[in-house]
Amino acid sequence: MTKTVSIEKPDRLPRHLAIIMDGNGRWAKRRFMPRIMGHRQGAKAVKEIVTACRELGIPYLTLYAFSKENWSRPREEVDALMDLLYDYLQREVDELLGNRIRLRAIGELYRLPERVRNLLFETLERTSKNYEMQLVLALSYGSRSEIADAARRIAEKCAKGVLSPPEVDEETFASFLYTSDIPDPDLIIRTSGEQRLSNFLLFQAAYSEFYITETLWPDFDRKELLKALQDYSMRERRFGRTSDQIFLRCTGSES
Ligand code: IPE
Ligand code: IPE
Ligand code: MG
């Protein structure tokens, strides 16, 4: 049995960590393997990172697993990704239950193949009473449609007179998003060096810290995670204030 390496815990951890898991295809290409091998290896990284976050005590972890735009990839790749998702759910449910992790999913879930959707809903239900950590899978997810959807539902409520336009503020708007009861991500990690959001949590990321690493997702392990978390713990989050104000706030001497 392999013994887990003890984790040195940074002082300040994100309450919500979100990861854009990118680079599976390149990982495989470098090894002259089919892209699916990269996705398979990527699923192993998911397991390691979920376990590490649970051990560290990070309450919310969101993983961008499949974007709305990813539906336009070659049919065989999409099918293989759906199979991997199915296998992941089947294989990991006991681990999730044992570690009291609640599984959540955000995105256009109705577009998932029926057998995947059924197993997903079953897993969401089976883990729904867990409270130690929430693992949010972004599946068939697109932030612009999430926002447009919210706007449409708000407009419908206004038209019916259930909601009045002056009531529609940031908080009300956020309550119409998939993430209504999930805090905004404090830290967003993107692997494989790309410097973009790719339609991920556009509204929710307004004040998120970003960490971009050249490491490809299948190679992203505990050590890499800790490096990102250490980096995050050194950042000063100002939310528009000045550095001095933040300092005074921390020392409790702010008037
Ligand atoms: C991320 O890896 C996985 C998904 C988007 C589903 P990619 O498949 O995008 O890998 P690259 O970007 O081609 O290397
Ligand atoms: C973003 O990765 C989506 C996921 C990680 C699931 P992509 O590889 O699809 O992003 P782009 O298209 O290169 O921006
Ligand atoms: Mg990619």
mmCIF file of N, CA, C and O in Angstrom, residues 20 63-74 78 81-82 106-112 137-150 152 178 197-202:
data_model
loop_
_atom_site.group_PDB
_atom_site.id
_atom_site.type_symbol
_atom_site.label_atom_id
_atom_site.label_comp_id
_atom_site.label_asym_id
_atom_site.label_seq_id
_atom_site.Cartn_x
_atom_site.Cartn_y
_atom_site.Cartn_z
ATOM 1 N N ILE A 20 -9.683 24.829 -14.171
ATOM 2 C CA ILE A 20 -9.904 24.573 -15.599
ATOM 3 C C ILE A 20 -8.872 23.517 -15.977
ATOM 4 O O ILE A 20 -7.682 23.808 -16.114
ATOM 5 N N LEU A 63 -14.685 21.667 -10.707
ATOM 6 C CA LEU A 63 -13.829 21.188 -11.792
ATOM 7 C C LEU A 63 -14.536 21.383 -13.120
ATOM 8 O O LEU A 63 -15.660 20.895 -13.317
ATOM 9 N N TYR A 64 -13.865 22.109 -14.031
ATOM 10 C CA TYR A 64 -14.426 22.311 -15.373
ATOM 11 C C TYR A 64 -14.061 21.068 -16.171
ATOM 12 O O TYR A 64 -12.916 20.874 -16.572
ATOM 13 N N ALA A 65 -15.050 20.198 -16.350
ATOM 14 C CA ALA A 65 -14.778 18.894 -16.956
ATOM 15 C C ALA A 65 -15.179 18.834 -18.420
ATOM 16 O O ALA A 65 -14.563 18.100 -19.203
ATOM 17 N N PHE A 66 -16.215 19.604 -18.792
ATOM 18 C CA PHE A 66 -16.687 19.544 -20.180
ATOM 19 C C PHE A 66 -17.480 20.820 -20.465
ATOM 20 O O PHE A 66 -18.469 21.112 -19.793
ATOM 21 N N SER A 67 -17.013 21.574 -21.452
ATOM 22 C CA SER A 67 -17.688 22.840 -21.743
ATOM 23 C C SER A 67 -18.776 22.623 -22.794
ATOM 24 O O SER A 67 -18.787 21.621 -23.496
ATOM 25 N N LYS A 68 -19.648 23.618 -22.878
ATOM 26 C CA LYS A 68 -20.700 23.580 -23.893
ATOM 27 C C LYS A 68 -20.057 23.501 -25.285
ATOM 28 O O LYS A 68 -20.526 22.796 -26.165
ATOM 29 N N GLU A 69 -18.936 24.218 -25.425
ATOM 30 C CA GLU A 69 -18.225 24.245 -26.713
ATOM 31 C C GLU A 69 -17.577 22.891 -27.025
ATOM 32 O O GLU A 69 -17.341 22.564 -28.181
ATOM 33 N N ASN A 70 -17.278 22.102 -25.980
ATOM 34 C CA ASN A 70 -16.633 20.802 -26.205
ATOM 35 C C ASN A 70 -17.537 19.815 -26.966
ATOM 36 O O ASN A 70 -17.053 18.833 -27.521
ATOM 37 N N TRP A 71 -18.849 20.115 -27.027
ATOM 38 C CA TRP A 71 -19.737 19.242 -27.825
ATOM 39 C C TRP A 71 -19.322 19.234 -29.288
ATOM 40 O O TRP A 71 -19.644 18.311 -30.028
ATOM 41 N N SER A 72 -18.607 20.268 -29.730
ATOM 42 C CA SER A 72 -18.237 20.295 -31.154
ATOM 43 C C SER A 72 -16.927 19.563 -31.435
ATOM 44 O O SER A 72 -16.401 19.628 -32.550
ATOM 45 N N ARG A 73 -16.387 18.848 -30.484
ATOM 46 C CA ARG A 73 -15.203 18.003 -30.750
ATOM 47 C C ARG A 73 -15.632 16.773 -31.552
ATOM 48 O O ARG A 73 -16.827 16.470 -31.636
ATOM 49 N N PRO A 74 -14.658 16.035 -32.137
ATOM 50 C CA PRO A 74 -15.041 14.840 -32.897
ATOM 51 C C PRO A 74 -15.898 13.891 -32.061
ATOM 52 O O PRO A 74 -15.680 13.755 -30.850
ATOM 53 N N VAL A 78 -15.968 12.905 -27.915
ATOM 54 C CA VAL A 78 -17.073 13.237 -27.016
ATOM 55 C C VAL A 78 -17.600 11.952 -26.374
ATOM 56 O O VAL A 78 -17.789 11.888 -25.147
ATOM 57 N N LEU A 81 -15.265 10.744 -23.736
ATOM 58 C CA LEU A 81 -15.327 11.571 -22.524
ATOM 59 C C LEU A 81 -16.567 11.234 -21.694
ATOM 60 O O LEU A 81 -16.503 11.183 -20.459
ATOM 61 N N MET A 82 -17.677 10.972 -22.381
ATOM 62 C CA MET A 82 -18.906 10.603 -21.667
ATOM 63 C C MET A 82 -18.731 9.251 -20.964
ATOM 64 O O MET A 82 -19.175 9.061 -19.836
ATOM 65 N N ILE A 106 -23.102 21.498 -12.505
ATOM 66 C CA ILE A 106 -23.650 22.711 -13.113
ATOM 67 C C ILE A 106 -23.467 22.623 -14.618
ATOM 68 O O ILE A 106 -22.470 22.090 -15.100
ATOM 69 N N GLY A 107 -24.442 23.117 -15.356
ATOM 70 C CA GLY A 107 -24.346 23.086 -16.814
ATOM 71 C C GLY A 107 -25.650 22.599 -17.425
ATOM 72 O O GLY A 107 -26.641 22.406 -16.725
ATOM 73 N N GLU A 108 -25.637 22.439 -18.734
ATOM 74 C CA GLU A 108 -26.843 21.976 -19.442
ATOM 75 C C GLU A 108 -26.877 20.457 -19.376
ATOM 76 O O GLU A 108 -26.551 19.763 -20.350
ATOM 77 N N LEU A 109 -27.255 19.960 -18.210
ATOM 78 C CA LEU A 109 -27.158 18.526 -17.930
ATOM 79 C C LEU A 109 -28.105 17.705 -18.806
ATOM 80 O O LEU A 109 -27.842 16.533 -19.072
ATOM 81 N N TYR A 110 -29.189 18.339 -19.276
ATOM 82 C CA TYR A 110 -30.146 17.611 -20.124
ATOM 83 C C TYR A 110 -29.501 17.150 -21.434
ATOM 84 O O TYR A 110 -30.005 16.256 -22.101
ATOM 85 N N ARG A 111 -28.356 17.748 -21.790
ATOM 86 C CA ARG A 111 -27.692 17.372 -23.050
ATOM 87 C C ARG A 111 -26.810 16.128 -22.890
ATOM 88 O O ARG A 111 -26.311 15.582 -23.869
ATOM 89 N N LEU A 112 -26.583 15.704 -21.659
ATOM 90 C CA LEU A 112 -25.740 14.524 -21.443
ATOM 91 C C LEU A 112 -26.498 13.284 -21.898
ATOM 92 O O LEU A 112 -27.724 13.239 -21.809
ATOM 93 N N LEU A 137 -19.067 19.565 -10.408
ATOM 94 C CA LEU A 137 -18.574 19.272 -11.758
ATOM 95 C C LEU A 137 -19.279 20.193 -12.744
ATOM 96 O O LEU A 137 -20.514 20.229 -12.791
ATOM 97 N N ALA A 138 -18.501 20.945 -13.526
ATOM 98 C CA ALA A 138 -19.086 21.766 -14.582
ATOM 99 C C ALA A 138 -19.122 20.902 -15.839
ATOM 100 O O ALA A 138 -18.081 20.546 -16.395
ATOM 101 N N LEU A 139 -20.336 20.541 -16.241
ATOM 102 C CA LEU A 139 -20.513 19.583 -17.338
ATOM 103 C C LEU A 139 -21.440 20.184 -18.381
ATOM 104 O O LEU A 139 -22.541 20.631 -18.018
ATOM 105 N N SER A 140 -21.033 20.186 -19.620
ATOM 106 C CA SER A 140 -21.831 20.819 -20.670
ATOM 107 C C SER A 140 -22.117 22.249 -20.222
ATOM 108 O O SER A 140 -23.226 22.757 -20.361
ATOM 109 N N TYR A 141 -21.094 22.847 -19.610
ATOM 110 C CA TYR A 141 -21.247 24.157 -18.983
ATOM 111 C C TYR A 141 -20.796 25.291 -19.894
ATOM 112 O O TYR A 141 -19.746 25.218 -20.528
ATOM 113 N N GLY A 142 -21.596 26.330 -19.929
ATOM 114 C CA GLY A 142 -21.225 27.552 -20.643
ATOM 115 C C GLY A 142 -21.732 28.727 -19.833
ATOM 116 O O GLY A 142 -22.919 28.787 -19.500
ATOM 117 N N SER A 143 -20.829 29.631 -19.495
ATOM 118 C CA SER A 143 -21.204 30.719 -18.610
ATOM 119 C C SER A 143 -22.153 31.724 -19.275
ATOM 120 O O SER A 143 -23.069 32.235 -18.644
ATOM 121 N N ARG A 144 -21.935 31.985 -20.567
ATOM 122 C CA ARG A 144 -22.814 32.954 -21.225
ATOM 123 C C ARG A 144 -24.251 32.456 -21.257
ATOM 124 O O ARG A 144 -25.185 33.225 -21.044
ATOM 125 N N SER A 145 -24.457 31.158 -21.529
ATOM 126 C CA SER A 145 -25.855 30.689 -21.522
ATOM 127 C C SER A 145 -26.416 30.660 -20.112
ATOM 128 O O SER A 145 -27.611 30.883 -19.926
ATOM 129 N N GLU A 146 -25.564 30.401 -19.125
ATOM 130 C CA GLU A 146 -26.039 30.450 -17.738
ATOM 131 C C GLU A 146 -26.563 31.861 -17.429
ATOM 132 O O GLU A 146 -27.639 32.026 -16.849
ATOM 133 N N ILE A 147 -25.804 32.872 -17.882
ATOM 134 C CA ILE A 147 -26.195 34.258 -17.632
ATOM 135 C C ILE A 147 -27.461 34.625 -18.423
ATOM 136 O O ILE A 147 -28.400 35.217 -17.888
ATOM 137 N N ALA A 148 -27.496 34.220 -19.705
ATOM 138 C CA ALA A 148 -28.661 34.526 -20.540
ATOM 139 C C ALA A 148 -29.912 33.846 -19.978
ATOM 140 O O ALA A 148 -30.995 34.446 -19.938
ATOM 141 N N ASP A 149 -29.745 32.635 -19.513
ATOM 142 C CA ASP A 149 -30.838 31.873 -18.884
ATOM 143 C C ASP A 149 -31.394 32.590 -17.673
ATOM 144 O O ASP A 149 -32.607 32.673 -17.494
ATOM 145 N N ALA A 150 -30.470 33.068 -16.841
ATOM 146 C CA ALA A 150 -30.863 33.785 -15.630
ATOM 147 C C ALA A 150 -31.650 35.039 -16.028
ATOM 148 O O ALA A 150 -32.721 35.324 -15.474
ATOM 149 N N ARG A 152 -33.340 35.562 -18.725
ATOM 150 C CA ARG A 152 -34.658 35.201 -19.260
ATOM 151 C C ARG A 152 -35.645 34.870 -18.141
ATOM 152 O O ARG A 152 -36.784 35.326 -18.142
ATOM 153 N N TYR A 178 -26.656 28.935 -11.725
ATOM 154 C CA TYR A 178 -26.540 27.548 -11.219
ATOM 155 C C TYR A 178 -25.883 27.527 -9.850
ATOM 156 O O TYR A 178 -26.065 26.600 -9.077
ATOM 157 N N LEU A 197 -10.461 32.243 -19.966
ATOM 158 C CA LEU A 197 -11.483 31.642 -19.108
ATOM 159 C C LEU A 197 -12.311 30.590 -19.840
ATOM 160 O O LEU A 197 -12.966 29.769 -19.198
ATOM 161 N N SER A 198 -12.311 30.636 -21.173
ATOM 162 C CA SER A 198 -13.075 29.666 -21.968
ATOM 163 C C SER A 198 -14.514 29.494 -21.454
ATOM 164 O O SER A 198 -14.978 28.373 -21.230
ATOM 165 N N ASN A 199 -15.194 30.624 -21.277
ATOM 166 C CA ASN A 199 -16.628 30.591 -20.936
ATOM 167 C C ASN A 199 -16.904 29.934 -19.575
ATOM 168 O O ASN A 199 -17.905 29.232 -19.417
ATOM 169 N N PHE A 200 -16.008 30.150 -18.624
ATOM 170 C CA PHE A 200 -16.138 29.532 -17.294
ATOM 171 C C PHE A 200 -16.438 30.596 -16.233
ATOM 172 O O PHE A 200 -15.662 31.540 -16.073
ATOM 173 N N LEU A 201 -17.532 30.467 -15.541
ATOM 174 C CA LEU A 201 -17.876 31.291 -14.370
ATOM 175 C C LEU A 201 -17.606 32.791 -14.561
ATOM 176 O O LEU A 201 -16.993 33.431 -13.701
ATOM 177 N N LEU A 202 -18.047 33.341 -15.684
ATOM 178 C CA LEU A 202 -17.723 34.738 -16.004
ATOM 179 C C LEU A 202 -18.241 35.719 -14.954
ATOM 180 O O LEU A 202 -17.553 36.666 -14.581
#
